[in-house]
Every structure is written in structure tokens, then in C-alpha cells.
PDB file of C-alpha atoms and ligand atoms in Angstrom:
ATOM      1  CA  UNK A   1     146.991 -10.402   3.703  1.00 86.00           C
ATOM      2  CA  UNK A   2     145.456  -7.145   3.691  1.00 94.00           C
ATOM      3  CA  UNK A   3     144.969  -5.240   0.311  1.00 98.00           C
ATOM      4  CA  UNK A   4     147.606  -3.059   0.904  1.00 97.00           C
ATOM      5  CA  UNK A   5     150.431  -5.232   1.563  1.00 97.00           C
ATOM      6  CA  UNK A   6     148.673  -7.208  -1.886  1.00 98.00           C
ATOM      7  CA  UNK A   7     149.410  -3.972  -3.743  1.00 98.00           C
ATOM      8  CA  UNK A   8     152.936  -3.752  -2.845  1.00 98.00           C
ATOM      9  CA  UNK A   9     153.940  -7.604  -3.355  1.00 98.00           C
ATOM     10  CA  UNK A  10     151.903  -7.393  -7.301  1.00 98.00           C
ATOM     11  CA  UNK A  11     154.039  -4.251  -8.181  1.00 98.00           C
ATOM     12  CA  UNK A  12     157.023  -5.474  -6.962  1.00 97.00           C
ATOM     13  CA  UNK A  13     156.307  -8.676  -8.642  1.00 97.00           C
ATOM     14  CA  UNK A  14     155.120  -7.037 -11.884  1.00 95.00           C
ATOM     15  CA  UNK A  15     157.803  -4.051 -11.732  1.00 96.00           C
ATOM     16  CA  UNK A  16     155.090  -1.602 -12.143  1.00 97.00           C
ATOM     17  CA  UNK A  17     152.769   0.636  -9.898  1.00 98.00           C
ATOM     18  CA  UNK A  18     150.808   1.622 -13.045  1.00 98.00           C
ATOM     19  CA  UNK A  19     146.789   1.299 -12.240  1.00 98.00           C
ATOM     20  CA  UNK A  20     144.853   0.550 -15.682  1.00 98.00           C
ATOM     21  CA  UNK A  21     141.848   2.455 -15.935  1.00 98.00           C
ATOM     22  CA  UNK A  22     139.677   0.489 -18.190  1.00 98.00           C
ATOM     23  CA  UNK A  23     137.675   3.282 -19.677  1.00 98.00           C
ATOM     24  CA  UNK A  24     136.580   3.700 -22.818  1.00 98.00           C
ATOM     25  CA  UNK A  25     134.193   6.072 -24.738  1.00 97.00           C
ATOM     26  CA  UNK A  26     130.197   5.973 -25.280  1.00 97.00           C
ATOM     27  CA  UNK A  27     129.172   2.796 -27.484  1.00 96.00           C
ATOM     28  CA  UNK A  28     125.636   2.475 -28.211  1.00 97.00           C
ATOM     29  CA  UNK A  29     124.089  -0.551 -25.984  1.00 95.00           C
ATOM     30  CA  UNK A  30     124.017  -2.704 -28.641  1.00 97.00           C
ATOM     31  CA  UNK A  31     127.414  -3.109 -29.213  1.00 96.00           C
ATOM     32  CA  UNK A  32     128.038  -4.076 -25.723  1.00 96.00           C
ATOM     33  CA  UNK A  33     130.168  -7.284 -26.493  1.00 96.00           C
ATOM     34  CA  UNK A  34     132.036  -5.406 -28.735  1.00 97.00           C
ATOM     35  CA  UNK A  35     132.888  -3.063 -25.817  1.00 98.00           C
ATOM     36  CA  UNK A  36     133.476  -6.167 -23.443  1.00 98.00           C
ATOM     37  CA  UNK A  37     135.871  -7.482 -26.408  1.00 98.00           C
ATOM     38  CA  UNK A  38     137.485  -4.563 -26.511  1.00 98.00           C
ATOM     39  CA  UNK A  39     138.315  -3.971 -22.790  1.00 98.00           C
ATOM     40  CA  UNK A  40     139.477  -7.882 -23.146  1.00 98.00           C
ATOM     41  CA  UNK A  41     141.804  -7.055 -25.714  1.00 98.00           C
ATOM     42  CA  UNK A  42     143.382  -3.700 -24.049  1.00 98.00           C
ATOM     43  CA  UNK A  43     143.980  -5.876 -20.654  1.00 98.00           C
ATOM     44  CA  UNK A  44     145.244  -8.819 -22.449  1.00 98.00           C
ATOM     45  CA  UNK A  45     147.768  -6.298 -24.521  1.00 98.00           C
ATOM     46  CA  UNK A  46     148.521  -4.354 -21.229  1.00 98.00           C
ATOM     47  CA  UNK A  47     148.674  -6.688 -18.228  1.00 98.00           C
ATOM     48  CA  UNK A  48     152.796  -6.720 -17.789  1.00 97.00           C
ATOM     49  CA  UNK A  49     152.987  -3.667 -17.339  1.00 97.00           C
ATOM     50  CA  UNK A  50     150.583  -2.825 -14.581  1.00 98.00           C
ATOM     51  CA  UNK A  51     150.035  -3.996 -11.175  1.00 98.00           C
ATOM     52  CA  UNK A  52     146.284  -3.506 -10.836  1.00 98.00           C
ATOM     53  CA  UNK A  53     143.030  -2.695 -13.002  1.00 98.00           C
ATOM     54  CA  UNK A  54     140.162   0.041 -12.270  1.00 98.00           C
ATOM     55  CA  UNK A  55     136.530  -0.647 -13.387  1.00 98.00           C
ATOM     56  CA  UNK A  56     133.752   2.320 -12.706  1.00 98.00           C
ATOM     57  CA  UNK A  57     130.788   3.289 -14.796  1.00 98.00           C
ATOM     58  CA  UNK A  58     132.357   3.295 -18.317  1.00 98.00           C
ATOM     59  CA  UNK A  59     131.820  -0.489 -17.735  1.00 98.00           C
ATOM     60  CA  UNK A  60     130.036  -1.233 -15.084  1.00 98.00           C
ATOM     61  CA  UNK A  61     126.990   0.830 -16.836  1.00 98.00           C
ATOM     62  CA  UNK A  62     127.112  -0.832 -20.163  1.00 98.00           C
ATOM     63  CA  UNK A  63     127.714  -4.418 -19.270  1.00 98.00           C
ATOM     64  CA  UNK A  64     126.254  -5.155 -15.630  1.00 97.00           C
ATOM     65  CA  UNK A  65     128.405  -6.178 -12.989  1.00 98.00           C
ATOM     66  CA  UNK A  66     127.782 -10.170 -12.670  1.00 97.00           C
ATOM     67  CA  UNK A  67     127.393 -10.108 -16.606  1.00 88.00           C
ATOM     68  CA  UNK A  68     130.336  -8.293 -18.254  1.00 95.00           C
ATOM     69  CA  UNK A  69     132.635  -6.870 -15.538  1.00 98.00           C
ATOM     70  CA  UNK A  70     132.937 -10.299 -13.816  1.00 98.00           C
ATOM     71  CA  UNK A  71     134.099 -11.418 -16.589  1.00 98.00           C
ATOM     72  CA  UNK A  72     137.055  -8.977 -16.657  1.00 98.00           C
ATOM     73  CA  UNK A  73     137.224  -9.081 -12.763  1.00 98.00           C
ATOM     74  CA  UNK A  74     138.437 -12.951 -13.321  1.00 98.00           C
ATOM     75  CA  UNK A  75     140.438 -11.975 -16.118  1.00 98.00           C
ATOM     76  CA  UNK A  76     142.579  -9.401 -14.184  1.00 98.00           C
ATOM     77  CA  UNK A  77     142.977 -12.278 -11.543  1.00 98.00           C
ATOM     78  CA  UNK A  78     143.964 -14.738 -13.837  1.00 98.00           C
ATOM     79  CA  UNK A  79     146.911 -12.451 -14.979  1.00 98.00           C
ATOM     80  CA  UNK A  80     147.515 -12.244 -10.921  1.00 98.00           C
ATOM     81  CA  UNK A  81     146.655  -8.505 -11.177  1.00 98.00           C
ATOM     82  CA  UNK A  82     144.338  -6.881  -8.474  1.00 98.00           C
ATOM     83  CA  UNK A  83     141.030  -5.404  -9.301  1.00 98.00           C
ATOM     84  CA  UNK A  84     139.771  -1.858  -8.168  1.00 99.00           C
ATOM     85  CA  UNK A  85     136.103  -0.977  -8.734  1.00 98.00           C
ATOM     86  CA  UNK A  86     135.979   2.999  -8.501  1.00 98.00           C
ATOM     87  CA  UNK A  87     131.969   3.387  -7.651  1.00 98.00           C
ATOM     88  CA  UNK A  88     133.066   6.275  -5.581  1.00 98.00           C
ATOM     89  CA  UNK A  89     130.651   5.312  -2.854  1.00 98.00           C
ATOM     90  CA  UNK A  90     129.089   8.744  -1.489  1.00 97.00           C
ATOM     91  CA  UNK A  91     125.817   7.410   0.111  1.00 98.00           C
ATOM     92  CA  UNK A  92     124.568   6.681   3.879  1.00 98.00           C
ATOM     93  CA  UNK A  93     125.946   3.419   5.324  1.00 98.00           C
ATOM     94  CA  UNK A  94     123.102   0.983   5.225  1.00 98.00           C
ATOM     95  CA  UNK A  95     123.071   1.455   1.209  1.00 98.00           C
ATOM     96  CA  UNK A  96     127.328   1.747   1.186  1.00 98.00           C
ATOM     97  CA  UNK A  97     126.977  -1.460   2.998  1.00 98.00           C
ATOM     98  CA  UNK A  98     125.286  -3.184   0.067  1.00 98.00           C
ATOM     99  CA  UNK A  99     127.084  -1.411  -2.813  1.00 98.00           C
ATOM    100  CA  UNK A 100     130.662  -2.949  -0.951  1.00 98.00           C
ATOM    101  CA  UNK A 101     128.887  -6.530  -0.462  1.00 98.00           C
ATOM    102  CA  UNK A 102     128.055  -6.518  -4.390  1.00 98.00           C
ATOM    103  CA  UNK A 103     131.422  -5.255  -5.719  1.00 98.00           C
ATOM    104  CA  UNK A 104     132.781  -7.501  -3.283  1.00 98.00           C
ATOM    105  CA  UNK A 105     131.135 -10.588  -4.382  1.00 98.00           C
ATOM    106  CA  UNK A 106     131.856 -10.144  -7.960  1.00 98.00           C
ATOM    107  CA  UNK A 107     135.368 -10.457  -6.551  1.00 98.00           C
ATOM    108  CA  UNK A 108     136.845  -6.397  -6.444  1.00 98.00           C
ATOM    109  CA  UNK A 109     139.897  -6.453  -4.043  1.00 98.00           C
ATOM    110  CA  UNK A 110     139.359  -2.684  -3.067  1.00 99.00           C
ATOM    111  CA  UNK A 111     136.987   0.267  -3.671  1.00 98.00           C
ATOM    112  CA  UNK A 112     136.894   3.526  -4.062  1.00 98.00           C
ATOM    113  CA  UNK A 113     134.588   5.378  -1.271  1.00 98.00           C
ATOM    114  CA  UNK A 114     134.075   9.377  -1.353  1.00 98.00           C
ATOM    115  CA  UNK A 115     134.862  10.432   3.112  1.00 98.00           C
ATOM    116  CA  UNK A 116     132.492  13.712   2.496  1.00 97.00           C
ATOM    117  CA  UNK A 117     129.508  11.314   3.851  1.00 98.00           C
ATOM    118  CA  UNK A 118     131.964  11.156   6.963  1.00 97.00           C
ATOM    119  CA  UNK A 119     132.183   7.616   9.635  1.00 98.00           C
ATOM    120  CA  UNK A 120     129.165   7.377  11.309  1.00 98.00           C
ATOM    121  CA  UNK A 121     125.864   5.520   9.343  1.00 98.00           C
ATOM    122  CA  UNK A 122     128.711   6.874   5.843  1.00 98.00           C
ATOM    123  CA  UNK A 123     131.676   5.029   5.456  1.00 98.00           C
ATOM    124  CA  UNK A 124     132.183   2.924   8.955  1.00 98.00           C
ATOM    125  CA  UNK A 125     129.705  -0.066   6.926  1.00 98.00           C
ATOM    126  CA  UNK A 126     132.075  -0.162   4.052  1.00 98.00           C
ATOM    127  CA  UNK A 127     134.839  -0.736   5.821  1.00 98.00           C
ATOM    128  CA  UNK A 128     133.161  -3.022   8.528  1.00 98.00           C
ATOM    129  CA  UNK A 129     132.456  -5.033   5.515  1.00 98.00           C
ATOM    130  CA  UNK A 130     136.174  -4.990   4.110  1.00 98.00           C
ATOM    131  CA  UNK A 131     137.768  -5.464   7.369  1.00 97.00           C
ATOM    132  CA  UNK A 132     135.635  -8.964   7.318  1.00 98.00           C
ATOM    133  CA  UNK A 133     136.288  -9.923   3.744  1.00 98.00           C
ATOM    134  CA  UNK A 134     140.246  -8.610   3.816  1.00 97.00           C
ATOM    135  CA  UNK A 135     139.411  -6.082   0.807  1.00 98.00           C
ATOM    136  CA  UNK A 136     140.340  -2.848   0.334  1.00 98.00           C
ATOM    137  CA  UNK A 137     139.423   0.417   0.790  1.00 98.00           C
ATOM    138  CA  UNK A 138     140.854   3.654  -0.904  1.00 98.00           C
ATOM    139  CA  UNK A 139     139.140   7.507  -0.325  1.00 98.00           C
ATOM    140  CA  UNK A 140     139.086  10.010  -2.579  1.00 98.00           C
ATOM    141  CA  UNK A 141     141.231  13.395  -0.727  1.00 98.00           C
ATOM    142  CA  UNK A 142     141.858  15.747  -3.649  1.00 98.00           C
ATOM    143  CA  UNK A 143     140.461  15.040  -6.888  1.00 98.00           C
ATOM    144  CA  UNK A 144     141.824  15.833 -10.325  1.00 97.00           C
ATOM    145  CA  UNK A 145     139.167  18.125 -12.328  1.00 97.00           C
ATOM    146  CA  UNK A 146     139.588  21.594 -12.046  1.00 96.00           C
ATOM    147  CA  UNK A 147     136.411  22.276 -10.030  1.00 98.00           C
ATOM    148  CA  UNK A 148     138.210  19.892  -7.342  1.00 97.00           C
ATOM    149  CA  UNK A 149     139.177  23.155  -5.443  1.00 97.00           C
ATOM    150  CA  UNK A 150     135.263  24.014  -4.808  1.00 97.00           C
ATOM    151  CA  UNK A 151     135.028  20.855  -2.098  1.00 97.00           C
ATOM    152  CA  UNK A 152     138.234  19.332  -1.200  1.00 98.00           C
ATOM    153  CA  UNK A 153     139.994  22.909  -1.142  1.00 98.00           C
ATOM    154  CA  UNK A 154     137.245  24.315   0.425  1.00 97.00           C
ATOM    155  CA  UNK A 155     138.043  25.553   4.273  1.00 97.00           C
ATOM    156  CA  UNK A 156     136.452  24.048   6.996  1.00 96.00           C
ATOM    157  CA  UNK A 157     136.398  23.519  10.294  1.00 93.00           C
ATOM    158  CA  UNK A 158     137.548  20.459  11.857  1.00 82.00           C
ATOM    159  CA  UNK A 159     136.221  18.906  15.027  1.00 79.00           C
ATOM    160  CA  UNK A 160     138.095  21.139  17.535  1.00 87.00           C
ATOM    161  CA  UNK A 161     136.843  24.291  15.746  1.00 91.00           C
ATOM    162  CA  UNK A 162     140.129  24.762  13.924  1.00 92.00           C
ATOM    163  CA  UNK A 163     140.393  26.281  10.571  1.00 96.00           C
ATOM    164  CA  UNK A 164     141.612  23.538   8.186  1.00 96.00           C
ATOM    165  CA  UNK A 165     141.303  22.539   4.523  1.00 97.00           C
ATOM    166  CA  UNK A 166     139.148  19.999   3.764  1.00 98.00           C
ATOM    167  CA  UNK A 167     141.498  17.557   1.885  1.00 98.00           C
ATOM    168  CA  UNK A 168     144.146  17.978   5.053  1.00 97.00           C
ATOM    169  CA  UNK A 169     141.100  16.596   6.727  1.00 96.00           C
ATOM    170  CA  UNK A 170     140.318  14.170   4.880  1.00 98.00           C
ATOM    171  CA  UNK A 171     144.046  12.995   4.584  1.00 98.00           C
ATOM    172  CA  UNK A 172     144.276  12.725   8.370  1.00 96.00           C
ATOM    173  CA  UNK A 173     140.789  10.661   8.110  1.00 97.00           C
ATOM    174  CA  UNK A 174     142.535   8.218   6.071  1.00 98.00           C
ATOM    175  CA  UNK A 175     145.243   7.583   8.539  1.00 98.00           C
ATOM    176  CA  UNK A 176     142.526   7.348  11.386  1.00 97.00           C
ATOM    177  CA  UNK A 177     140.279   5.168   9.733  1.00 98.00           C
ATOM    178  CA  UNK A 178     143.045   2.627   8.552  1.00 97.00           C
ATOM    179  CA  UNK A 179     142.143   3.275   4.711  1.00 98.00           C
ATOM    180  CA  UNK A 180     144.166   1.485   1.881  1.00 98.00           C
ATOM    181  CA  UNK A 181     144.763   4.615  -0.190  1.00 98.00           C
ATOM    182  CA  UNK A 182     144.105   7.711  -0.957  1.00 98.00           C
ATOM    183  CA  UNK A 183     143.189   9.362  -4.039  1.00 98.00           C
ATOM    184  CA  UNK A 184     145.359  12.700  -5.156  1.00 98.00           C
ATOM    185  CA  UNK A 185     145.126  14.006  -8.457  1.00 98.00           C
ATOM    186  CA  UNK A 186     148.328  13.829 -10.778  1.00 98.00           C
ATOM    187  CA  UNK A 187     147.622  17.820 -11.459  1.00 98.00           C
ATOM    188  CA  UNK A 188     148.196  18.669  -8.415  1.00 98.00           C
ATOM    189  CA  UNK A 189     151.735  17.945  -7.693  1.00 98.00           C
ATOM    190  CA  UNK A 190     151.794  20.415  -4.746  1.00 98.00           C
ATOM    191  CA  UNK A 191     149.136  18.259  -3.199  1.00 98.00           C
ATOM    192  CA  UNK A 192     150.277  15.370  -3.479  1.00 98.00           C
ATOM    193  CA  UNK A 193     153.039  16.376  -1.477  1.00 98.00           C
ATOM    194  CA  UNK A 194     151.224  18.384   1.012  1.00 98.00           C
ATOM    195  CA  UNK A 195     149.040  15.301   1.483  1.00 98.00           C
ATOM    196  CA  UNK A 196     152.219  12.720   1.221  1.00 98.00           C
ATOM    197  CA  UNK A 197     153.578  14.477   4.798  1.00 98.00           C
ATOM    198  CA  UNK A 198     150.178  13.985   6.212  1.00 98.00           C
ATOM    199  CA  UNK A 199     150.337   9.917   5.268  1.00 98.00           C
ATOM    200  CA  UNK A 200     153.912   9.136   5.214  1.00 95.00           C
ATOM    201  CA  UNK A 201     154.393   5.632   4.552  1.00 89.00           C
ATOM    202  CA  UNK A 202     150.601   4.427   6.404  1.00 89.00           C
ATOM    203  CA  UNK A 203     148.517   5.339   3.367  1.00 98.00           C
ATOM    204  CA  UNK A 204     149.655   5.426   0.020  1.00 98.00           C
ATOM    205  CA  UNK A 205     148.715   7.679  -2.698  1.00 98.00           C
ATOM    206  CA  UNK A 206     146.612   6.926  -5.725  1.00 98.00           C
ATOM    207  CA  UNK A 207     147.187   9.442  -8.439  1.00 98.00           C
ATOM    208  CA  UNK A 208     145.249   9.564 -11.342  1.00 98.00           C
ATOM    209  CA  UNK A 209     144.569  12.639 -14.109  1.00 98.00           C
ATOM    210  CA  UNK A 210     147.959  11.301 -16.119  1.00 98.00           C
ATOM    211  CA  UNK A 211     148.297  11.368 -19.861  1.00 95.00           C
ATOM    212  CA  UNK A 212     144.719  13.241 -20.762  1.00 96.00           C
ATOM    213  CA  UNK A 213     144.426  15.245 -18.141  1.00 97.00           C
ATOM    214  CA  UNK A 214     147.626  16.615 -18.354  1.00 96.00           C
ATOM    215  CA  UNK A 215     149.464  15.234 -15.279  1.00 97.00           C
ATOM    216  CA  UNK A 216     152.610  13.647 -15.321  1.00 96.00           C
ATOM    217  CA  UNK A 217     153.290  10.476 -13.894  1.00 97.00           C
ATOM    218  CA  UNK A 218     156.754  11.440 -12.892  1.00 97.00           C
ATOM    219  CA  UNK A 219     155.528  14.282 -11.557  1.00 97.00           C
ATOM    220  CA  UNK A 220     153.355  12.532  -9.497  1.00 98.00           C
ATOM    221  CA  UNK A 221     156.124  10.165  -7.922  1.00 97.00           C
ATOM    222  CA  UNK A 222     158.842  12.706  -7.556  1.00 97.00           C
ATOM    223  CA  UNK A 223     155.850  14.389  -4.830  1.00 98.00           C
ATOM    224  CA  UNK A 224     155.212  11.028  -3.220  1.00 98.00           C
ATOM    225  CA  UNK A 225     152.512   9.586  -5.078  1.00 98.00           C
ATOM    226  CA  UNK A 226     153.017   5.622  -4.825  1.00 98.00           C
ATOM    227  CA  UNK A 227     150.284   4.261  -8.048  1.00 98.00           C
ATOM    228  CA  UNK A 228     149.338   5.678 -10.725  1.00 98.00           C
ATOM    229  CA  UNK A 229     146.458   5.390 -12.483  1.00 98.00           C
ATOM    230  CA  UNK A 230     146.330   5.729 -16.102  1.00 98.00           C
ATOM    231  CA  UNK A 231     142.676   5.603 -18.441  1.00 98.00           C
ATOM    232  CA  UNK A 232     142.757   7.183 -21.872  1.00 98.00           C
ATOM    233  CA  UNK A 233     146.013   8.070 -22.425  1.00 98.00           C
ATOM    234  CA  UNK A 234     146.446   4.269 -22.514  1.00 98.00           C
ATOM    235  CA  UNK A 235     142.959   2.275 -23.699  1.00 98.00           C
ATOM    236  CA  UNK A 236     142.661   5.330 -26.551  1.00 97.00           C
ATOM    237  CA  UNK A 237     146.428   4.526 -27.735  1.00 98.00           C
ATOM    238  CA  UNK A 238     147.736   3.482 -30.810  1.00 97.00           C
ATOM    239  CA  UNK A 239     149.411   0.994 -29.269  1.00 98.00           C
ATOM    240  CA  UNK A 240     148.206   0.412 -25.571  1.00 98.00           C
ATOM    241  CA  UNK A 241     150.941  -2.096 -24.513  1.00 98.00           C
ATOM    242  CA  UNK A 242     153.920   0.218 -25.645  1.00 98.00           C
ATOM    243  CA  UNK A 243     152.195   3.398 -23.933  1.00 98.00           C
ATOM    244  CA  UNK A 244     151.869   1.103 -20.478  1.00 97.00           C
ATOM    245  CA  UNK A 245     155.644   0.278 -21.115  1.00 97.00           C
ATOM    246  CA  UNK A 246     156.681   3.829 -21.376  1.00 96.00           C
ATOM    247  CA  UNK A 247     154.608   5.288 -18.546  1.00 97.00           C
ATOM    248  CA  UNK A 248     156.237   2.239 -16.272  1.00 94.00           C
ATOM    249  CA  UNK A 249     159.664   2.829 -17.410  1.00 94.00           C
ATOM    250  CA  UNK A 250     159.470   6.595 -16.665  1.00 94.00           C
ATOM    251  CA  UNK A 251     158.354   5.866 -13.370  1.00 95.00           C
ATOM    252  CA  UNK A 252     160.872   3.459 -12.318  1.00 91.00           C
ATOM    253  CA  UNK A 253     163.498   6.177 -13.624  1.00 90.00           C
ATOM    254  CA  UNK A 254     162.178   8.223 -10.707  1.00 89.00           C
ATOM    255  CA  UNK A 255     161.394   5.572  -8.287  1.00 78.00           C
TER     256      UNK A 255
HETATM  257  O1  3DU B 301     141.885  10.689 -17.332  1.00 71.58           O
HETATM  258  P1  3DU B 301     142.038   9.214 -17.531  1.00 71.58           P
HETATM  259  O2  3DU B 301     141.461   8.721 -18.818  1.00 71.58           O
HETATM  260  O3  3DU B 301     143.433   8.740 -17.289  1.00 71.58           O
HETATM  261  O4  3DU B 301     141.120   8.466 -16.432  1.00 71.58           O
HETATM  262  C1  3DU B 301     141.241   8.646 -15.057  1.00 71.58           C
HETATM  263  C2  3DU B 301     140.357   7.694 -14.323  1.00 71.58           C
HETATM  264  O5  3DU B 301     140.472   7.934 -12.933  1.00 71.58           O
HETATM  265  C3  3DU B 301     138.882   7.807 -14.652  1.00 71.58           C
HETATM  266  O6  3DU B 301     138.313   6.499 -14.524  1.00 71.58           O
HETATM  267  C4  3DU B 301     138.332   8.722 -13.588  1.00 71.58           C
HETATM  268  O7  3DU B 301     136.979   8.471 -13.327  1.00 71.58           O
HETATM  269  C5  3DU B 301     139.220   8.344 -12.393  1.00 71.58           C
HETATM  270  N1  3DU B 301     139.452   9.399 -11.406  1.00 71.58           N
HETATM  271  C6  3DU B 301     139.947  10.622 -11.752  1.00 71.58           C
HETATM  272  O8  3DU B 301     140.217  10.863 -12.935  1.00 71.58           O
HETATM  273  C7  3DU B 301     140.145  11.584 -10.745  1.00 71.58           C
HETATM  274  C8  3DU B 301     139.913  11.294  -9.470  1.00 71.58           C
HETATM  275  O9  3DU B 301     140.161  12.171  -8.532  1.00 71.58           O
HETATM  276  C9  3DU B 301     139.437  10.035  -9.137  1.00 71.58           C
HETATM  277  C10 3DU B 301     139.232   9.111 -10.140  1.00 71.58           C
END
């Protein structure tokens, strides 16, 4: 089964398209099994109400990926969740290749991979690699931040010489290269749905910059977004497992 259809089955199962992004703040290195505990505890508290968990540097930095994460990775599978390691691969194939095979073998179903390095000796590796291993891969197509405007909004020109912006590129890249999501920020509503007509049902929007960044997840859906991925506003609550409750039940109300 490829990892998109596995997406789709673990939300329906779970009831929730909520992504957990397991971030957390700066902890000096020492107090790295704290951190590890920690992370345990927020996915042990959280795990009904989401359908799949996101790893990047917060962790990956701190507690190495066949050490700590691994850990985690088997956790999230052991609560039948998926695992999503957001290294936002950016680099030339041979060395994309090798970043995949690792977050591969320490079991990630998908990753996150940036399309500015484009197909040829960029991205075409990584997803040579998933295609053989049935894993995912999701591209980034408009980011979140603020700045997100200076390169995915930026206007280029596509391959027939036609005026186009970059993310509307990108977005029709996805399609084309089969990819198993695509990354749209939560704050920008309008591009989500701009992107959404673009994708239609082939590619399925990842939507992050909810809660602390000030996006809504409703918001989000009501423009087409399909996950939603959720760090902070969850992992720095009072009470994680009620936030991850809310944020699903609001969704549903608009799904
Ligand atoms: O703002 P939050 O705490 O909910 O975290 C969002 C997560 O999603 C975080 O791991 C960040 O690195 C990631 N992300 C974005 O925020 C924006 C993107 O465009 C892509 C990934």
C-alpha cells in the first residue's frame, strides 16, 4: 500500500487528520533523556487523536536518529500511527539518496523533501528510493513564515518561458512527479486553495503554521487542506491530549 492510501485508512481509522509535530524547545544536551521522556509522554497522552507524528531537528538534533528518535519512530507504530520525518531534504541527489535510505531505515513512512533542487541529480533519488521501499514522499509548495513570499511567491518562469509563480509550479510538480503531499501553510488560506485546484484529489495538502503561528485549522480545511499539522500549540499545552481533542473535533465540524 502506498503511503498515501496509509494516510487515509489511519485517519479514517483514528477519526483524525491531525499531524503531531513533536517539537519542543532548546534543552541543554545533557538533559537529553529528559527530552526523549518528555516527547514519550506528549505521544503517549496524544496518540487518539492524531493520525500521524512529525520528527525534524528539534529531535533528531538532540537525540540521534538510531538512538532516541527510533525509539519514538517504534513508538508511533506501536500506537498504529504513521511517522513523518520533516528533514526538508534540499541537497543534490546522490546525498538526498542517502539522507532517504537513513530516515528510511530507522523506519519513517514519508519525508519531507524541499522541489527548489528540482528532478534531475535533486529529488528523482529520493523518490527512486521510496518508490522501492513503498514510503512516502511529501514537498514543501508554500511555506508558512512570513518571508515564504520571497521564494515560493517569487515569479518565475516555467519551462515553456511562461510567467508563473513559483509555488503554482511547484504544485503542478507534485502532481507530475507522483508526490504524497504537499506542504501549504495554514496562514495562507488563499493558497491553500489556489494550490487545492491545482491538486484536486491526486495530492493532498499538508498544512501546518496552526495554533502558534496563528493559522486556523478550520481555516485550513474549509480551503482544501486535507492534514494538519500541529507542534506547539499542542506539545507546549497545559494539557496536550485535550488541545489534540479540540483541534480534531473542530475539524471534523468542517469536514
Ligand atoms: O508552529 P508549530 O509549533 O505548530 O510547528 C509547525 C511544524 O511544522 C514545525 O515542525 C515546522 O518546522 C514545520 N513546518 C512549518 O511550520 C512550515 C512549513 O511550511 C513546513 C514545516
Amino acid at each position: 500500500m502506498q503511503f498515501k492510501e496509509k494516510m487515509e485508512e489511519t485517519a479514517k481509522k483514528n477519526g483524525s487528520s491531525v499531524v503531531l509535530a513533536l517539537d519542543f524547545p532548546f534543552r541543554s544536551p545533557e538533559k537529553r533523556s529528559e527530552l526523549l521522556a518528555e516527547a514519550q509522554e506528549v505521544l503517549e497522552a496524544v496518540y487518539p487523536y492524531v493520525c500521524a507524528v512529525k520528527i525534524n531537528h528539534h529531535l533528531v538534533l538532540p537525540l540521534g536518529t538510531f538512538d532516541g528518535v527510533q525509539k519514538l519512530v517504534t513508538q508511533i507504530h506501536e500506537k498504529r500511527l504513521l511517522a513523518i520525518m520533516d528533514c526538508k531534504a534540499n541537497d543534490i541527489g546522490a546525498t538526498n539518496q542517502v539522507i532517504a535510505e537513513y530516515y528510511y531505515a530507522a523506519g519513517f513512512d514519508a519525508l519531507i523533501a524541499n522541489p527548489f533542487v528540482g528532478w534531475e541529480e535533486g529529488l528523482q533519488p529520493i523518490f527512486n528510493v521510496a518508490y522501492k521501499l513503498q514510503r512516502g514522499v511529501i514537498l514543501l509548495t508554500y511555506m508558512s513564515h512570513k518571508g515564504a513570499s520571497e521564494g515560493y511567491g517569487q515569479t518565475v518562469c516555467d519551462a515553456t518561458g511562461a510567467k508563473t509563480a513559483q509555488y503554482v509550479s511547484f504544485a503542478k510538480k507534485a502532481v507530475k512527479w507522483g508526490a504524497d503531499g504537499a506542504v501549504v501553510g495554514a496562514t495562507y488560506p488563499e493558497k491553500i486553495r489556489e494550490i487545492h485546484e491545482i491538486l484536486g484529489d491526486n495530492v493532498p495538502i499538508y498544512s501546518p503554521g496552526i495554533g502558534a503561528q496563528g493559522g486556523a485549522a478550520e481555516t485550513a480545511a474549509e480551503a482544501g487542506a486535507r492534514y494538519f499539522i500541529v507542534g506547539r500549540h499542542i506539545t507546549l499545552a497545559e494539557n496536550p491530549s485535550d488541545t489534540a481533542k479540540k483541534i480534531c473535533a473542530a475539524i471534523r465540524q468542517v469536514r
